[in-house]
Amino acid sequence: MRRFWSFYQNESYQVGCSGRTVYIYDKAGNELAKFRDIPYVYTAAFMPGKNIIAVKSTEGRLGFYDLDSLCLLKRITITRIGAQDEGFCFSPDGSFFYNIEKPITSLRTQLGVYETNTFTKVSTLFAEDVRTVLRHLEFDEKTGTCYLLGYVRNDMGVRDRDFIAIFNTESQTLQDIHFISQKQYDYLAIYKHWELSGFTEKTLEWCFCDLDEKLSLKEVYEAAGS
């Protein structure tokens, strides 16, 4: 099998992303399909409980594929600005897809929320907040709590304080912000990027960092609040 930038599997399928092509395999490793609908796809994620994947392009596009029917369900262009490599994930029940986006400039972020029946955007959050920059997010599968990693700029627009907060999905606000060190933030940002790849060796080679400690946003958040 190829050496992929990212690689994932569930009970039925295996998915590998090479950048130009998304490869689909069965559990035995037999190739079923090659998708080339969206360029620069380096990361993907399975929808919980379903054989559907979301793929994210660094060019500013999203794609959603049904692996049972081997077809593209929807392609979304968010922006044509490159370097769209911030975090994304499904909610634990698979009803929503959350994507950190930079549609206007690489210096400003927003959080896009998509319902997963038709993959239509239902909310765009934090777009007017020029100080807060979002990087990664994750859900706790047991509690449904969403943790969000980011930093805040000062009045001069310079990165000032790094944080992990709880993102309340009902009120769509950040709550209980815990500030962390720059060292913690930098490690987490790189580690979460590697995690999004499915912990592939190829992505690790480009992290330029010894990722010897496995961490979740939840763990760092709880430690920061203790």
mmCIF file of N, CA and C in Angstrom, residues 14-81:
data_model
loop_
_atom_site.group_PDB
_atom_site.id
_atom_site.type_symbol
_atom_site.label_atom_id
_atom_site.label_comp_id
_atom_site.label_asym_id
_atom_site.label_seq_id
_atom_site.Cartn_x
_atom_site.Cartn_y
_atom_site.Cartn_z
ATOM 1 N N GLN A 14 -10.822 1.501 4.574
ATOM 2 C CA GLN A 14 -9.573 2.213 4.832
ATOM 3 C C GLN A 14 -9.491 3.363 3.837
ATOM 4 N N VAL A 15 -8.978 4.504 4.296
ATOM 5 C CA VAL A 15 -8.892 5.701 3.460
ATOM 6 C C VAL A 15 -7.488 6.280 3.563
ATOM 7 N N GLY A 16 -6.877 6.566 2.429
ATOM 8 C CA GLY A 16 -5.564 7.190 2.395
ATOM 9 C C GLY A 16 -5.578 8.434 1.532
ATOM 10 N N CYS A 17 -4.950 9.509 2.009
ATOM 11 C CA CYS A 17 -4.890 10.781 1.277
ATOM 12 C C CYS A 17 -3.457 11.058 0.840
ATOM 13 N N SER A 18 -3.261 11.267 -0.459
ATOM 14 C CA SER A 18 -1.927 11.538 -0.994
ATOM 15 C C SER A 18 -1.700 13.005 -1.304
ATOM 16 N N GLY A 19 -2.767 13.814 -1.188
ATOM 17 C CA GLY A 19 -2.687 15.221 -1.587
ATOM 18 C C GLY A 19 -3.510 15.453 -2.834
ATOM 19 N N ARG A 20 -3.228 14.708 -3.875
ATOM 20 C CA ARG A 20 -3.982 14.827 -5.120
ATOM 21 C C ARG A 20 -5.149 13.853 -5.175
ATOM 22 N N THR A 21 -5.011 12.717 -4.504
ATOM 23 C CA THR A 21 -5.985 11.634 -4.638
ATOM 24 C C THR A 21 -6.384 11.102 -3.273
ATOM 25 N N VAL A 22 -7.673 10.761 -3.138
ATOM 26 C CA VAL A 22 -8.183 10.060 -1.959
ATOM 27 C C VAL A 22 -8.442 8.618 -2.377
ATOM 28 N N TYR A 23 -7.727 7.684 -1.765
ATOM 29 C CA TYR A 23 -7.830 6.271 -2.102
ATOM 30 C C TYR A 23 -8.751 5.570 -1.102
ATOM 31 N N ILE A 24 -9.632 4.718 -1.611
ATOM 32 C CA ILE A 24 -10.541 3.960 -0.769
ATOM 33 C C ILE A 24 -10.224 2.469 -0.923
ATOM 34 N N TYR A 25 -10.083 1.771 0.217
ATOM 35 C CA TYR A 25 -9.797 0.340 0.235
ATOM 36 C C TYR A 25 -10.819 -0.369 1.119
ATOM 37 N N ASP A 26 -11.003 -1.657 0.864
ATOM 38 C CA ASP A 26 -11.778 -2.443 1.810
ATOM 39 C C ASP A 26 -10.865 -2.858 2.959
ATOM 40 N N LYS A 27 -11.390 -3.605 3.924
ATOM 41 C CA LYS A 27 -10.591 -3.954 5.104
ATOM 42 C C LYS A 27 -9.426 -4.878 4.771
ATOM 43 N N ALA A 28 -9.516 -5.569 3.656
ATOM 44 C CA ALA A 28 -8.441 -6.465 3.242
ATOM 45 C C ALA A 28 -7.351 -5.735 2.467
ATOM 46 N N GLY A 29 -7.551 -4.446 2.218
ATOM 47 C CA GLY A 29 -6.557 -3.669 1.496
ATOM 48 C C GLY A 29 -6.747 -3.645 -0.007
ATOM 49 N N ASN A 30 -7.878 -4.101 -0.483
ATOM 50 C CA ASN A 30 -8.151 -4.063 -1.924
ATOM 51 C C ASN A 30 -8.669 -2.677 -2.319
ATOM 52 N N GLU A 31 -8.074 -2.099 -3.356
ATOM 53 C CA GLU A 31 -8.479 -0.759 -3.779
ATOM 54 C C GLU A 31 -9.863 -0.794 -4.407
ATOM 55 N N LEU A 32 -10.739 0.109 -3.907
ATOM 56 C CA LEU A 32 -12.107 0.201 -4.404
ATOM 57 C C LEU A 32 -12.342 1.419 -5.281
ATOM 58 N N ALA A 33 -11.659 2.531 -4.954
ATOM 59 C CA ALA A 33 -11.905 3.762 -5.709
ATOM 60 C C ALA A 33 -10.770 4.746 -5.488
ATOM 61 N N LYS A 34 -10.650 5.680 -6.436
ATOM 62 C CA LYS A 34 -9.724 6.809 -6.327
ATOM 63 C C LYS A 34 -10.505 8.073 -6.645
ATOM 64 N N PHE A 35 -10.554 8.997 -5.698
ATOM 65 C CA PHE A 35 -11.273 10.250 -5.887
ATOM 66 C C PHE A 35 -10.285 11.380 -6.141
ATOM 67 N N ARG A 36 -10.546 12.155 -7.192
ATOM 68 C CA ARG A 36 -9.696 13.291 -7.523
ATOM 69 C C ARG A 36 -10.545 14.534 -7.782
ATOM 70 N N ASP A 37 -11.605 14.667 -7.017
ATOM 71 C CA ASP A 37 -12.516 15.795 -7.199
ATOM 72 C C ASP A 37 -11.972 17.087 -6.602
ATOM 73 N N ILE A 38 -11.096 16.963 -5.609
ATOM 74 C CA ILE A 38 -10.618 18.133 -4.865
ATOM 75 C C ILE A 38 -9.104 18.036 -4.720
ATOM 76 N N PRO A 39 -8.355 19.042 -5.152
ATOM 77 C CA PRO A 39 -6.900 18.994 -5.009
ATOM 78 C C PRO A 39 -6.440 19.353 -3.593
ATOM 79 N N TYR A 40 -5.235 18.936 -3.285
ATOM 80 C CA TYR A 40 -4.565 19.276 -2.024
ATOM 81 C C TYR A 40 -5.330 18.782 -0.791
ATOM 82 N N VAL A 41 -5.847 17.560 -0.884
ATOM 83 C CA VAL A 41 -6.499 16.943 0.278
ATOM 84 C C VAL A 41 -5.451 16.144 1.051
ATOM 85 N N TYR A 42 -5.195 16.573 2.275
ATOM 86 C CA TYR A 42 -4.211 15.897 3.117
ATOM 87 C C TYR A 42 -4.818 15.305 4.387
ATOM 88 N N THR A 43 -6.051 15.660 4.714
ATOM 89 C CA THR A 43 -6.666 15.162 5.938
ATOM 90 C C THR A 43 -8.128 14.813 5.691
ATOM 91 N N ALA A 44 -8.634 13.896 6.520
ATOM 92 C CA ALA A 44 -10.016 13.442 6.390
ATOM 93 C C ALA A 44 -10.508 12.971 7.752
ATOM 94 N N ALA A 45 -11.800 12.623 7.822
ATOM 95 C CA ALA A 45 -12.370 12.104 9.070
ATOM 96 C C ALA A 45 -13.615 11.302 8.738
ATOM 97 N N PHE A 46 -13.803 10.190 9.441
ATOM 98 C CA PHE A 46 -15.020 9.407 9.310
ATOM 99 C C PHE A 46 -16.136 10.037 10.126
ATOM 100 N N MET A 47 -17.351 10.022 9.575
ATOM 101 C CA MET A 47 -18.523 10.402 10.346
ATOM 102 C C MET A 47 -18.840 9.264 11.315
ATOM 103 N N PRO A 48 -19.056 9.570 12.583
ATOM 104 C CA PRO A 48 -19.356 8.518 13.557
ATOM 105 C C PRO A 48 -20.580 7.695 13.149
ATOM 106 N N GLY A 49 -20.416 6.377 13.165
ATOM 107 C CA GLY A 49 -21.539 5.482 12.919
ATOM 108 C C GLY A 49 -21.935 5.300 11.476
ATOM 109 N N LYS A 50 -21.225 5.956 10.547
ATOM 110 C CA LYS A 50 -21.584 5.838 9.133
ATOM 111 C C LYS A 50 -20.325 5.711 8.280
ATOM 112 N N ASN A 51 -20.489 5.122 7.099
ATOM 113 C CA ASN A 51 -19.376 4.990 6.163
ATOM 114 C C ASN A 51 -19.321 6.207 5.248
ATOM 115 N N ILE A 52 -19.206 7.360 5.866
ATOM 116 C CA ILE A 52 -19.093 8.642 5.174
ATOM 117 C C ILE A 52 -17.836 9.331 5.687
ATOM 118 N N ILE A 53 -17.083 9.938 4.784
ATOM 119 C CA ILE A 53 -15.891 10.674 5.193
ATOM 120 C C ILE A 53 -15.992 12.131 4.747
ATOM 121 N N ALA A 54 -15.378 12.976 5.539
ATOM 122 C CA ALA A 54 -15.165 14.369 5.167
ATOM 123 C C ALA A 54 -13.695 14.528 4.834
ATOM 124 N N VAL A 55 -13.392 15.239 3.772
ATOM 125 C CA VAL A 55 -11.999 15.528 3.423
ATOM 126 C C VAL A 55 -11.818 17.041 3.383
ATOM 127 N N LYS A 56 -10.636 17.477 3.789
ATOM 128 C CA LYS A 56 -10.352 18.914 3.803
ATOM 129 C C LYS A 56 -9.137 19.213 2.941
ATOM 130 N N SER A 57 -9.298 20.196 2.075
ATOM 131 C CA SER A 57 -8.221 20.629 1.195
ATOM 132 C C SER A 57 -7.558 21.877 1.769
ATOM 133 N N THR A 58 -6.240 21.937 1.692
ATOM 134 C CA THR A 58 -5.531 23.139 2.121
ATOM 135 C C THR A 58 -5.804 24.309 1.194
ATOM 136 N N GLU A 59 -6.446 24.045 0.066
ATOM 137 C CA GLU A 59 -6.810 25.087 -0.893
ATOM 138 C C GLU A 59 -8.097 25.810 -0.494
ATOM 139 N N GLY A 60 -8.808 25.267 0.502
ATOM 140 C CA GLY A 60 -10.021 25.937 0.959
ATOM 141 C C GLY A 60 -11.313 25.266 0.567
ATOM 142 N N ARG A 61 -11.282 23.946 0.397
ATOM 143 C CA ARG A 61 -12.480 23.211 0.006
ATOM 144 C C ARG A 61 -12.730 22.052 0.958
ATOM 145 N N LEU A 62 -14.001 21.650 1.026
ATOM 146 C CA LEU A 62 -14.416 20.465 1.759
ATOM 147 C C LEU A 62 -15.097 19.512 0.793
ATOM 148 N N GLY A 63 -14.975 18.211 1.094
ATOM 149 C CA GLY A 63 -15.698 17.210 0.318
ATOM 150 C C GLY A 63 -16.253 16.152 1.251
ATOM 151 N N PHE A 64 -17.411 15.601 0.879
ATOM 152 C CA PHE A 64 -18.042 14.550 1.674
ATOM 153 C C PHE A 64 -18.367 13.385 0.744
ATOM 154 N N TYR A 65 -17.897 12.187 1.110
ATOM 155 C CA TYR A 65 -18.047 11.002 0.277
ATOM 156 C C TYR A 65 -18.803 9.905 1.018
ATOM 157 N N ASP A 66 -19.673 9.212 0.277
ATOM 158 C CA ASP A 66 -20.326 8.003 0.766
ATOM 159 C C ASP A 66 -19.499 6.816 0.277
ATOM 160 N N LEU A 67 -18.906 6.066 1.205
ATOM 161 C CA LEU A 67 -18.025 4.975 0.810
ATOM 162 C C LEU A 67 -18.792 3.720 0.409
ATOM 163 N N ASP A 68 -20.032 3.571 0.865
ATOM 164 C CA ASP A 68 -20.829 2.414 0.446
ATOM 165 C C ASP A 68 -21.198 2.505 -1.033
ATOM 166 N N SER A 69 -21.551 3.709 -1.466
ATOM 167 C CA SER A 69 -21.896 3.896 -2.879
ATOM 168 C C SER A 69 -20.728 4.448 -3.693
ATOM 169 N N LEU A 70 -19.620 4.748 -2.999
ATOM 170 C CA LEU A 70 -18.412 5.269 -3.651
ATOM 171 C C LEU A 70 -18.718 6.487 -4.524
ATOM 172 N N CYS A 71 -19.387 7.468 -3.898
ATOM 173 C CA CYS A 71 -19.741 8.666 -4.652
ATOM 174 C C CYS A 71 -19.507 9.922 -3.811
ATOM 175 N N LEU A 72 -19.308 11.020 -4.517
ATOM 176 C CA LEU A 72 -19.174 12.327 -3.885
ATOM 177 C C LEU A 72 -20.565 12.845 -3.532
ATOM 178 N N LEU A 73 -20.781 13.133 -2.255
ATOM 179 C CA LEU A 73 -22.071 13.657 -1.818
ATOM 180 C C LEU A 73 -22.157 15.163 -1.998
ATOM 181 N N LYS A 74 -21.061 15.842 -1.653
ATOM 182 C CA LYS A 74 -21.079 17.302 -1.779
ATOM 183 C C LYS A 74 -19.653 17.841 -1.779
ATOM 184 N N ARG A 75 -19.455 18.883 -2.561
ATOM 185 C CA ARG A 75 -18.181 19.607 -2.601
ATOM 186 C C ARG A 75 -18.475 21.067 -2.270
ATOM 187 N N ILE A 76 -17.693 21.612 -1.344
ATOM 188 C CA ILE A 76 -17.926 22.975 -0.872
ATOM 189 C C ILE A 76 -16.642 23.786 -1.027
ATOM 190 N N THR A 77 -16.742 24.947 -1.641
ATOM 191 C CA THR A 77 -15.618 25.875 -1.714
ATOM 192 C C THR A 77 -15.834 26.970 -0.678
ATOM 193 N N ILE A 78 -14.947 27.031 0.297
ATOM 194 C CA ILE A 78 -15.034 28.036 1.353
ATOM 195 C C ILE A 78 -14.290 29.297 0.940
ATOM 196 N N THR A 79 -13.128 29.099 0.344
ATOM 197 C CA THR A 79 -12.264 30.220 -0.042
ATOM 198 C C THR A 79 -11.234 29.715 -1.028
ATOM 199 N N ARG A 80 -10.545 30.614 -1.705
ATOM 200 C CA ARG A 80 -9.427 30.247 -2.572
ATOM 201 C C ARG A 80 -8.099 30.629 -1.924
ATOM 202 N N ILE A 81 -8.159 31.043 -0.651
ATOM 203 C CA ILE A 81 -6.927 31.341 0.085
ATOM 204 C C ILE A 81 -6.318 30.030 0.555
#
